[in-house]
mmCIF file of C-alpha atoms and ligand atoms in Angstrom:
data_model
loop_
_atom_site.group_PDB
_atom_site.id
_atom_site.type_symbol
_atom_site.label_atom_id
_atom_site.label_comp_id
_atom_site.label_asym_id
_atom_site.label_seq_id
_atom_site.Cartn_x
_atom_site.Cartn_y
_atom_site.Cartn_z
ATOM 1 C CA MET A 27 266.165 31.225 -161.954
ATOM 2 C CA SER A 28 266.769 29.304 -165.219
ATOM 3 C CA GLU A 29 263.632 28.871 -167.594
ATOM 4 C CA LYS A 30 264.136 25.562 -167.008
ATOM 5 C CA ILE A 31 264.388 22.400 -164.467
ATOM 6 C CA LEU A 32 268.386 21.367 -164.506
ATOM 7 C CA LEU A 33 269.812 18.188 -163.187
ATOM 8 C CA SER A 34 271.445 20.155 -160.511
ATOM 9 C CA HIS A 35 267.767 21.222 -159.266
ATOM 10 C CA GLY A 36 267.415 17.720 -157.650
ATOM 11 C CA ALA A 37 271.136 17.118 -156.594
ATOM 12 C CA GLY A 38 270.599 18.869 -152.739
ATOM 13 C CA GLY A 39 273.115 21.894 -153.721
ATOM 14 C CA GLY A 40 273.030 25.329 -154.234
ATOM 15 C CA ALA A 41 269.942 25.432 -157.238
ATOM 16 C CA SER A 42 268.567 23.015 -155.082
ATOM 17 C CA GLN A 43 268.542 25.430 -152.346
ATOM 18 C CA ARG A 44 267.362 28.084 -154.393
ATOM 19 C CA LEU A 45 264.356 26.072 -155.434
ATOM 20 C CA ILE A 46 263.421 24.845 -151.706
ATOM 21 C CA ASP A 47 263.315 28.695 -151.237
ATOM 22 C CA ASP A 48 262.418 30.415 -153.973
ATOM 23 C CA LEU A 49 259.316 28.285 -154.888
ATOM 24 C CA PHE A 50 258.202 25.513 -152.286
ATOM 25 C CA MET A 51 259.222 27.352 -149.116
ATOM 26 C CA LYS A 52 257.599 30.599 -150.971
ATOM 27 C CA LYS A 53 254.305 28.742 -151.530
ATOM 28 C CA LEU A 54 253.640 25.735 -149.428
ATOM 29 C CA GLY A 55 255.888 27.611 -146.227
ATOM 30 C CA ASN A 56 254.333 26.679 -142.761
ATOM 31 C CA GLU A 57 255.509 26.337 -139.304
ATOM 32 C CA LEU A 58 255.739 22.565 -139.570
ATOM 33 C CA LEU A 59 257.633 23.248 -142.685
ATOM 34 C CA LEU A 60 260.264 25.342 -141.445
ATOM 35 C CA GLN A 61 261.276 23.479 -139.176
ATOM 36 C CA LYS A 62 263.594 22.386 -142.231
ATOM 37 C CA ASN A 63 265.251 19.469 -140.124
ATOM 38 C CA ASP A 64 265.291 15.595 -141.094
ATOM 39 C CA ALA A 65 262.360 14.740 -140.428
ATOM 40 C CA THR A 66 259.207 17.048 -139.524
ATOM 41 C CA VAL A 67 257.716 16.243 -135.900
ATOM 42 C CA LEU A 68 254.181 16.862 -135.986
ATOM 43 C CA PRO A 69 251.862 18.162 -132.940
ATOM 44 C CA GLU A 70 249.746 15.731 -131.389
ATOM 45 C CA LEU A 71 246.281 14.878 -132.594
ATOM 46 C CA PRO A 72 242.513 13.670 -130.975
ATOM 47 C CA GLY A 73 242.404 10.383 -132.637
ATOM 48 C CA ARG A 74 243.658 7.249 -134.277
ATOM 49 C CA ILE A 75 245.877 7.601 -137.115
ATOM 50 C CA ALA A 76 245.135 7.252 -140.246
ATOM 51 C CA MET A 77 247.339 7.256 -143.003
ATOM 52 C CA SER A 78 247.469 6.771 -146.769
ATOM 53 C CA THR A 79 249.780 7.801 -149.849
ATOM 54 C CA ASP A 80 249.502 7.521 -153.355
ATOM 55 C CA SER A 81 251.433 8.442 -156.843
ATOM 56 C CA PHE A 82 250.883 10.749 -159.521
ATOM 57 C CA VAL A 83 251.508 9.947 -163.691
ATOM 58 C CA ILE A 84 248.722 11.435 -165.070
ATOM 59 C CA GLN A 85 249.184 12.860 -168.861
ATOM 60 C CA PRO A 86 248.310 15.000 -169.724
ATOM 61 C CA ILE A 87 249.633 16.958 -166.690
ATOM 62 C CA PHE A 88 247.341 19.759 -167.159
ATOM 63 C CA PHE A 89 243.495 19.291 -168.186
ATOM 64 C CA LYS A 90 240.504 20.897 -167.543
ATOM 65 C CA GLY A 91 239.562 21.404 -164.241
ATOM 66 C CA GLY A 92 243.197 20.497 -162.675
ATOM 67 C CA ASP A 93 246.325 19.479 -163.196
ATOM 68 C CA ILE A 94 249.232 16.777 -161.578
ATOM 69 C CA GLY A 95 249.377 19.178 -158.855
ATOM 70 C CA LYS A 96 245.250 19.217 -157.818
ATOM 71 C CA LEU A 97 244.999 15.950 -158.080
ATOM 72 C CA ALA A 98 248.053 14.718 -155.812
ATOM 73 C CA VAL A 99 246.561 16.903 -153.043
ATOM 74 C CA CYS A 100 242.942 15.491 -154.010
ATOM 75 C CA GLY A 101 243.612 12.016 -153.713
ATOM 76 C CA THR A 102 245.112 11.308 -150.683
ATOM 77 C CA VAL A 103 243.036 14.154 -148.822
ATOM 78 C CA ASN A 104 239.889 11.760 -150.008
ATOM 79 C CA ASP A 105 241.531 8.399 -149.329
ATOM 80 C CA LEU A 106 242.005 9.229 -146.078
ATOM 81 C CA ALA A 107 238.704 11.400 -145.405
ATOM 82 C CA VAL A 108 236.292 8.833 -146.703
ATOM 83 C CA GLN A 109 237.921 6.366 -143.754
ATOM 84 C CA GLY A 110 236.494 8.577 -141.717
ATOM 85 C CA ALA A 111 240.073 10.760 -140.674
ATOM 86 C CA GLU A 112 240.117 14.210 -140.940
ATOM 87 C CA PRO A 113 243.101 14.758 -143.053
ATOM 88 C CA LYS A 114 245.855 17.083 -141.267
ATOM 89 C CA PHE A 115 248.993 16.854 -143.428
ATOM 90 C CA LEU A 116 250.957 15.788 -146.529
ATOM 91 C CA THR A 117 254.476 14.655 -147.629
ATOM 92 C CA LEU A 118 255.473 15.715 -151.356
ATOM 93 C CA GLY A 119 258.016 14.213 -153.363
ATOM 94 C CA LEU A 120 258.930 15.134 -156.807
ATOM 95 C CA ILE A 121 260.504 13.614 -160.006
ATOM 96 C CA ILE A 122 260.906 15.360 -162.216
ATOM 97 C CA GLU A 123 262.567 15.141 -166.526
ATOM 98 C CA GLU A 124 265.979 17.297 -167.036
ATOM 99 C CA GLY A 125 264.546 19.898 -168.855
ATOM 100 C CA PHE A 126 260.830 20.309 -167.760
ATOM 101 C CA LEU A 127 259.812 23.874 -167.904
ATOM 102 C CA PHE A 128 259.889 26.112 -164.378
ATOM 103 C CA SER A 129 256.625 28.207 -165.553
ATOM 104 C CA ASP A 130 254.874 24.565 -165.298
ATOM 105 C CA LEU A 131 256.783 23.514 -162.009
ATOM 106 C CA GLU A 132 255.327 26.751 -160.534
ATOM 107 C CA ARG A 133 251.951 26.696 -162.119
ATOM 108 C CA ILE A 134 251.555 23.101 -159.866
ATOM 109 C CA VAL A 135 253.060 24.253 -156.578
ATOM 110 C CA GLY A 136 250.456 27.091 -157.129
ATOM 111 C CA SER A 137 247.538 24.799 -157.251
ATOM 112 C CA ILE A 138 249.108 22.437 -154.449
ATOM 113 C CA ALA A 139 248.974 25.227 -152.476
ATOM 114 C CA ASP A 140 245.769 26.397 -153.911
ATOM 115 C CA THR A 141 244.551 23.051 -153.080
ATOM 116 C CA CYS A 142 245.916 22.163 -149.644
ATOM 117 C CA ALA A 143 244.790 25.822 -148.551
ATOM 118 C CA GLN A 144 241.348 24.448 -149.485
ATOM 119 C CA ALA A 145 241.180 21.477 -148.042
ATOM 120 C CA GLY A 146 242.541 22.344 -144.595
ATOM 121 C CA VAL A 147 246.000 20.518 -144.873
ATOM 122 C CA LYS A 148 249.852 21.489 -144.907
ATOM 123 C CA ILE A 149 252.519 20.090 -147.019
ATOM 124 C CA VAL A 150 254.900 19.029 -143.356
ATOM 125 C CA ALA A 151 258.114 17.729 -145.864
ATOM 126 C CA GLY A 152 259.357 17.044 -149.230
ATOM 127 C CA ASP A 153 261.780 16.176 -151.861
ATOM 128 C CA THR A 154 262.328 16.240 -155.111
ATOM 129 C CA LYS A 155 264.373 14.418 -157.747
ATOM 130 C CA VAL A 156 265.632 15.291 -161.489
ATOM 131 C CA VAL A 157 266.727 12.931 -163.796
ATOM 132 C CA ASN A 158 268.152 12.738 -167.142
ATOM 133 C CA ARG A 159 266.279 12.859 -170.254
ATOM 134 C CA GLY A 160 264.152 10.878 -171.168
ATOM 135 C CA GLN A 161 263.973 8.829 -168.278
ATOM 136 C CA ALA A 162 260.820 10.190 -167.426
ATOM 137 C CA ASP A 163 257.580 11.619 -168.843
ATOM 138 C CA GLY A 164 257.323 15.238 -167.716
ATOM 139 C CA ILE A 165 256.904 15.105 -163.468
ATOM 140 C CA TYR A 166 255.660 12.739 -161.638
ATOM 141 C CA ILE A 167 254.010 13.113 -157.777
ATOM 142 C CA ASN A 168 254.074 11.211 -154.002
ATOM 143 C CA THR A 169 252.003 12.207 -151.949
ATOM 144 C CA THR A 170 251.557 10.141 -148.388
ATOM 145 C CA GLY A 171 248.572 12.222 -145.846
ATOM 146 C CA VAL A 172 248.642 11.423 -141.805
ATOM 147 C CA GLY A 173 244.558 12.880 -140.494
ATOM 148 C CA TYR A 174 243.004 11.654 -137.217
ATOM 149 C CA VAL A 175 239.944 9.039 -137.242
ATOM 150 C CA PRO A 176 237.464 11.474 -134.532
ATOM 151 C CA ARG A 177 235.817 9.152 -131.970
ATOM 152 C CA GLY A 178 233.183 7.556 -132.007
ATOM 153 C CA ARG A 179 233.460 6.897 -136.178
ATOM 154 C CA GLN A 180 234.069 3.083 -137.342
ATOM 155 C CA VAL A 181 233.890 3.650 -141.577
ATOM 156 C CA GLY A 182 235.186 0.924 -143.818
ATOM 157 C CA GLY A 183 234.739 -1.384 -146.886
ATOM 158 C CA SER A 184 233.111 -4.917 -144.806
ATOM 159 C CA LEU A 185 230.345 -2.870 -143.406
ATOM 160 C CA ALA A 186 227.359 -2.573 -145.804
ATOM 161 C CA LYS A 187 224.367 -4.075 -144.889
ATOM 162 C CA PRO A 188 221.130 -5.012 -146.684
ATOM 163 C CA GLY A 189 218.533 -2.465 -146.239
ATOM 164 C CA ASP A 190 221.477 0.245 -146.383
ATOM 165 C CA VAL A 191 221.079 2.267 -149.595
ATOM 166 C CA VAL A 192 223.739 4.353 -151.720
ATOM 167 C CA ILE A 193 224.905 7.578 -151.967
ATOM 168 C CA ILE A 194 226.687 9.666 -154.539
ATOM 169 C CA ASN A 195 227.572 12.979 -154.512
ATOM 170 C CA GLY A 196 226.605 14.286 -158.288
ATOM 171 C CA GLY A 197 228.088 13.349 -161.711
ATOM 172 C CA ILE A 198 229.686 9.798 -162.713
ATOM 173 C CA GLY A 199 232.773 9.407 -165.243
ATOM 174 C CA GLU A 200 233.585 13.361 -165.516
ATOM 175 C CA HIS A 201 237.524 13.118 -164.040
ATOM 176 C CA GLY A 202 237.777 10.005 -166.983
ATOM 177 C CA MET A 203 236.543 11.651 -169.663
ATOM 178 C CA ALA A 204 237.465 15.393 -169.731
ATOM 179 C CA VAL A 205 241.423 13.866 -169.617
ATOM 180 C CA MET A 206 240.588 10.977 -172.466
ATOM 181 C CA SER A 207 238.358 13.680 -174.308
ATOM 182 C CA GLN A 208 241.510 16.008 -174.207
ATOM 183 C CA ARG A 209 244.107 13.442 -175.169
ATOM 184 C CA SER A 210 241.993 11.930 -178.073
ATOM 185 C CA GLY A 211 241.447 15.651 -178.937
ATOM 186 C CA ILE A 212 237.738 15.754 -179.267
ATOM 187 C CA ASP A 213 237.628 18.325 -176.484
ATOM 188 C CA TRP A 214 236.497 20.480 -178.438
ATOM 189 C CA GLU A 215 233.327 19.415 -179.260
ATOM 190 C CA THR A 216 232.696 18.814 -175.383
ATOM 191 C CA ASP A 217 232.669 20.964 -172.635
ATOM 192 C CA LEU A 218 234.012 17.908 -170.005
ATOM 193 C CA VAL A 219 235.374 18.977 -166.849
ATOM 194 C CA SER A 220 237.194 17.234 -163.973
ATOM 195 C CA ASP A 221 235.655 16.530 -161.305
ATOM 196 C CA CYS A 222 238.412 16.676 -159.102
ATOM 197 C CA ALA A 223 237.689 17.931 -156.094
ATOM 198 C CA PRO A 224 239.225 17.641 -152.184
ATOM 199 C CA LEU A 225 235.537 15.736 -150.202
ATOM 200 C CA ASN A 226 236.980 16.530 -146.448
ATOM 201 C CA GLY A 227 234.868 19.284 -146.482
ATOM 202 C CA LEU A 228 231.933 17.560 -147.969
ATOM 203 C CA ILE A 229 232.191 14.421 -145.590
ATOM 204 C CA THR A 230 232.545 16.569 -142.525
ATOM 205 C CA GLU A 231 228.958 17.501 -143.161
ATOM 206 C CA ILE A 232 227.889 13.726 -143.638
ATOM 207 C CA PHE A 233 229.077 13.470 -139.837
ATOM 208 C CA LYS A 234 227.513 16.543 -138.521
ATOM 209 C CA VAL A 235 224.570 14.669 -138.933
ATOM 210 C CA THR A 236 224.961 11.393 -137.889
ATOM 211 C CA PRO A 237 227.754 9.143 -137.131
ATOM 212 C CA ASN A 238 226.059 5.645 -138.485
ATOM 213 C CA VAL A 239 228.072 5.667 -141.948
ATOM 214 C CA HIS A 240 228.644 2.088 -142.803
ATOM 215 C CA VAL A 241 230.973 2.535 -146.019
ATOM 216 C CA MET A 242 232.960 5.628 -147.964
ATOM 217 C CA ARG A 243 234.780 5.566 -150.747
ATOM 218 C CA ASP A 244 236.153 7.237 -153.755
ATOM 219 C CA PRO A 245 235.362 5.528 -157.080
ATOM 220 C CA THR A 246 238.283 6.637 -159.207
ATOM 221 C CA ARG A 247 239.890 3.908 -160.975
ATOM 222 C CA GLY A 248 237.960 1.275 -162.574
ATOM 223 C CA GLY A 249 235.292 3.459 -161.245
ATOM 224 C CA VAL A 250 231.420 3.483 -159.525
ATOM 225 C CA ALA A 251 231.257 0.018 -160.851
ATOM 226 C CA THR A 252 234.447 -1.678 -159.764
ATOM 227 C CA THR A 253 234.617 -0.225 -155.923
ATOM 228 C CA LEU A 254 230.840 -1.316 -155.267
ATOM 229 C CA ASN A 255 232.189 -4.872 -156.578
ATOM 230 C CA GLU A 256 234.459 -4.570 -153.784
ATOM 231 C CA ILE A 257 232.423 -3.256 -151.410
ATOM 232 C CA ALA A 258 229.888 -6.175 -152.171
ATOM 233 C CA GLY A 259 233.090 -8.881 -152.291
ATOM 234 C CA GLN A 260 234.110 -7.074 -149.094
ATOM 235 C CA SER A 261 230.730 -7.090 -147.183
ATOM 236 C CA GLY A 262 229.402 -10.220 -148.392
ATOM 237 C CA VAL A 263 226.442 -8.494 -149.869
ATOM 238 C CA GLY A 264 224.423 -7.996 -153.023
ATOM 239 C CA ILE A 265 224.816 -4.161 -154.437
ATOM 240 C CA LYS A 266 221.461 -3.124 -156.877
ATOM 241 C CA LEU A 267 221.710 -0.060 -158.944
ATOM 242 C CA VAL A 268 218.546 1.344 -161.025
ATOM 243 C CA GLU A 269 220.292 2.940 -164.495
ATOM 244 C CA ALA A 270 217.117 5.835 -164.164
ATOM 245 C CA ASP A 271 218.983 7.199 -160.913
ATOM 246 C CA LEU A 272 222.478 7.450 -162.022
ATOM 247 C CA PRO A 273 223.624 11.375 -162.353
ATOM 248 C CA ILE A 274 225.677 10.953 -165.382
ATOM 249 C CA SER A 275 225.556 14.530 -167.796
ATOM 250 C CA GLN A 276 224.899 14.502 -171.304
ATOM 251 C CA GLY A 277 228.780 15.520 -171.921
ATOM 252 C CA VAL A 278 229.994 12.183 -171.019
ATOM 253 C CA LEU A 279 227.496 10.361 -172.616
ATOM 254 C CA GLY A 280 228.147 11.837 -175.400
ATOM 255 C CA ALA A 281 232.022 11.121 -175.197
ATOM 256 C CA CYS A 282 231.810 7.622 -173.838
ATOM 257 C CA GLU A 283 229.217 7.016 -177.061
ATOM 258 C CA MET A 284 232.276 8.375 -179.208
ATOM 259 C CA LEU A 285 234.930 7.056 -177.614
ATOM 260 C CA GLY A 286 233.463 3.534 -176.649
ATOM 261 C CA PHE A 287 233.511 3.847 -172.325
ATOM 262 C CA ASP A 288 231.152 2.982 -170.118
ATOM 263 C CA PRO A 289 230.152 5.566 -167.661
ATOM 264 C CA LEU A 290 230.565 3.302 -164.956
ATOM 265 C CA TYR A 291 233.940 1.881 -165.130
ATOM 266 C CA VAL A 292 235.191 5.333 -165.716
ATOM 267 C CA ALA A 293 237.455 7.258 -163.366
ATOM 268 C CA ASN A 294 236.383 9.889 -160.828
ATOM 269 C CA GLU A 295 238.403 11.842 -158.716
ATOM 270 C CA GLY A 296 235.888 14.107 -157.073
ATOM 271 C CA LYS A 297 232.936 11.772 -156.297
ATOM 272 C CA VAL A 298 232.282 9.544 -152.800
ATOM 273 C CA LEU A 299 229.734 6.377 -152.416
ATOM 274 C CA VAL A 300 228.220 6.624 -149.477
ATOM 275 C CA ILE A 301 226.310 3.720 -147.736
ATOM 276 C CA VAL A 302 224.170 4.003 -144.503
ATOM 277 C CA PRO A 303 220.955 2.616 -143.424
ATOM 278 C CA ALA A 304 218.172 3.629 -145.334
ATOM 279 C CA ALA A 305 216.250 5.213 -142.318
ATOM 280 C CA GLU A 306 219.309 8.177 -142.136
ATOM 281 C CA SER A 307 219.805 8.590 -146.282
ATOM 282 C CA GLU A 308 217.137 11.780 -146.276
ATOM 283 C CA GLU A 309 218.751 13.558 -143.021
ATOM 284 C CA VAL A 310 222.219 12.553 -145.649
ATOM 285 C CA LEU A 311 221.154 13.469 -149.174
ATOM 286 C CA ALA A 312 219.664 16.944 -147.539
ATOM 287 C CA ALA A 313 223.635 17.318 -145.678
ATOM 288 C CA MET A 314 225.369 16.587 -148.698
ATOM 289 C CA ARG A 315 223.397 19.159 -151.329
ATOM 290 C CA ARG A 316 223.561 21.980 -148.828
ATOM 291 C CA HIS A 317 227.269 21.768 -149.285
ATOM 292 C CA PRO A 318 228.997 23.139 -153.080
ATOM 293 C CA LEU A 319 229.533 19.125 -153.772
ATOM 294 C CA GLY A 320 227.165 17.916 -152.935
ATOM 295 C CA LYS A 321 224.204 19.832 -155.559
ATOM 296 C CA LYS A 322 223.402 16.714 -156.941
ATOM 297 C CA SER A 323 223.687 14.228 -154.762
ATOM 298 C CA ALA A 324 221.285 10.969 -155.304
ATOM 299 C CA VAL A 325 220.547 7.677 -154.222
ATOM 300 C CA ILE A 326 221.405 5.149 -156.978
ATOM 301 C CA GLY A 327 220.764 2.242 -155.529
ATOM 302 C CA GLU A 328 220.671 -0.621 -152.622
ATOM 303 C CA VAL A 329 222.407 -3.326 -150.663
ATOM 304 C CA VAL A 330 220.297 -6.614 -150.694
ATOM 305 C CA ALA A 331 221.487 -9.793 -148.949
ATOM 306 C CA GLU A 332 220.692 -11.821 -152.551
ATOM 307 C CA HIS A 333 223.482 -12.224 -154.570
ATOM 308 C CA PRO A 334 226.664 -11.802 -151.925
ATOM 309 C CA GLY A 335 229.767 -9.786 -154.285
ATOM 310 C CA MET A 336 227.442 -8.948 -157.186
ATOM 311 C CA VAL A 337 226.697 -5.944 -157.802
ATOM 312 C CA THR A 338 223.179 -5.280 -160.781
ATOM 313 C CA LEU A 339 222.242 -2.714 -162.708
ATOM 314 C CA ARG A 340 218.522 -2.265 -163.902
ATOM 315 C CA THR A 341 218.018 -0.670 -167.279
ATOM 316 C CA ALA A 342 216.006 1.444 -167.984
ATOM 317 C CA PHE A 343 214.009 -0.642 -170.230
ATOM 318 C CA GLY A 344 213.739 -3.011 -166.586
ATOM 319 C CA GLY A 345 215.614 -5.682 -167.524
ATOM 320 C CA GLU A 346 218.699 -6.241 -165.090
ATOM 321 C CA ARG A 347 222.405 -6.830 -165.897
ATOM 322 C CA ILE A 348 225.536 -8.388 -163.795
ATOM 323 C CA LEU A 349 228.625 -5.073 -163.750
ATOM 324 C CA ASP A 350 231.512 -7.256 -163.030
ATOM 325 C CA MET A 351 234.927 -5.397 -162.028
ATOM 326 C CA MET A 352 236.690 -4.275 -164.789
ATOM 327 C CA GLU A 353 239.335 -6.358 -166.004
ATOM 328 C CA GLY A 354 242.840 -4.881 -166.465
ATOM 329 C CA GLU A 355 243.783 -1.586 -167.191
ATOM 330 C CA LEU A 356 241.154 0.756 -169.407
ATOM 331 C CA LEU A 357 242.408 3.804 -169.349
ATOM 332 C CA PRO A 358 245.874 3.850 -168.514
ATOM 333 C CA ARG A 359 247.512 7.457 -166.209
ATOM 334 C CA ILE A 360 244.388 9.046 -165.774
ATOM 335 C CA CYS A 361 245.912 9.368 -162.105
HETATM 336 MG MG1 MG B 403 240.056 5.420 -152.798
#
């Protein structure tokens, strides 16, 4: 195998076949991928089918806590999981720039395999295209995921109700600030690591203690503030956050200050906002804290009938400020 990716690796001939056999099949192969037909026929699933797709163009491709491959699996797995679905299958589409290092591709595919194993999902179809040098920036990845929603789960952005509480499973802004500090060259001063992780295991633990989860959403681009604004709008409720209760690490606070960001608008890739009735909150919180990805889970606010569609923050000084939706693109190519 040559040490760089060539146009022929995406052309469907012998070089493509060797790339498939020697890399993709070796690392990602399973009985479904081995069908090797034009389409993969999936086994029946015990519930309504959920589907999601996302494309990943992050720069840098390798960052502290992950890489574009891990992110491409986590992003789609998490979008299925926050809808109450059990993620099962993923497709993998790669667009690679001619000249990309084979060793980098190997590393990315290895991390896709590891993350699939961690999340309990299988790659069941794939495609690779190689474009001329200069026509892409290294590598772009698309994943589409399929899962099923077990009977009795009803989660959606329009289901938040006054009297619910808002829980998050840990520190805010860690993915965005890890990437931004690396990109701006201040990462030597910080020990920021992306929180990128598949959340389906944690979410399964929540459903074990109650089916009564109203809303779940992963606060990716636009961060916690933008995601909660979407939910407040969809549900026609107000959401009040308490600044003193927000779990934000000193590292994230420091990097945000240095680079001029508000952590509430910074992307997360391993966080979920969970909105449940107050009566369920203690059990849900305890279940989340038992999971490795939820040790720092905290209640950060409540759903109210006042100011529908609006999110407010009670500041450390006792004032109240409105948290708007993010306007424009704060952090380009963060995922
Ligand atoms: Mg999402």
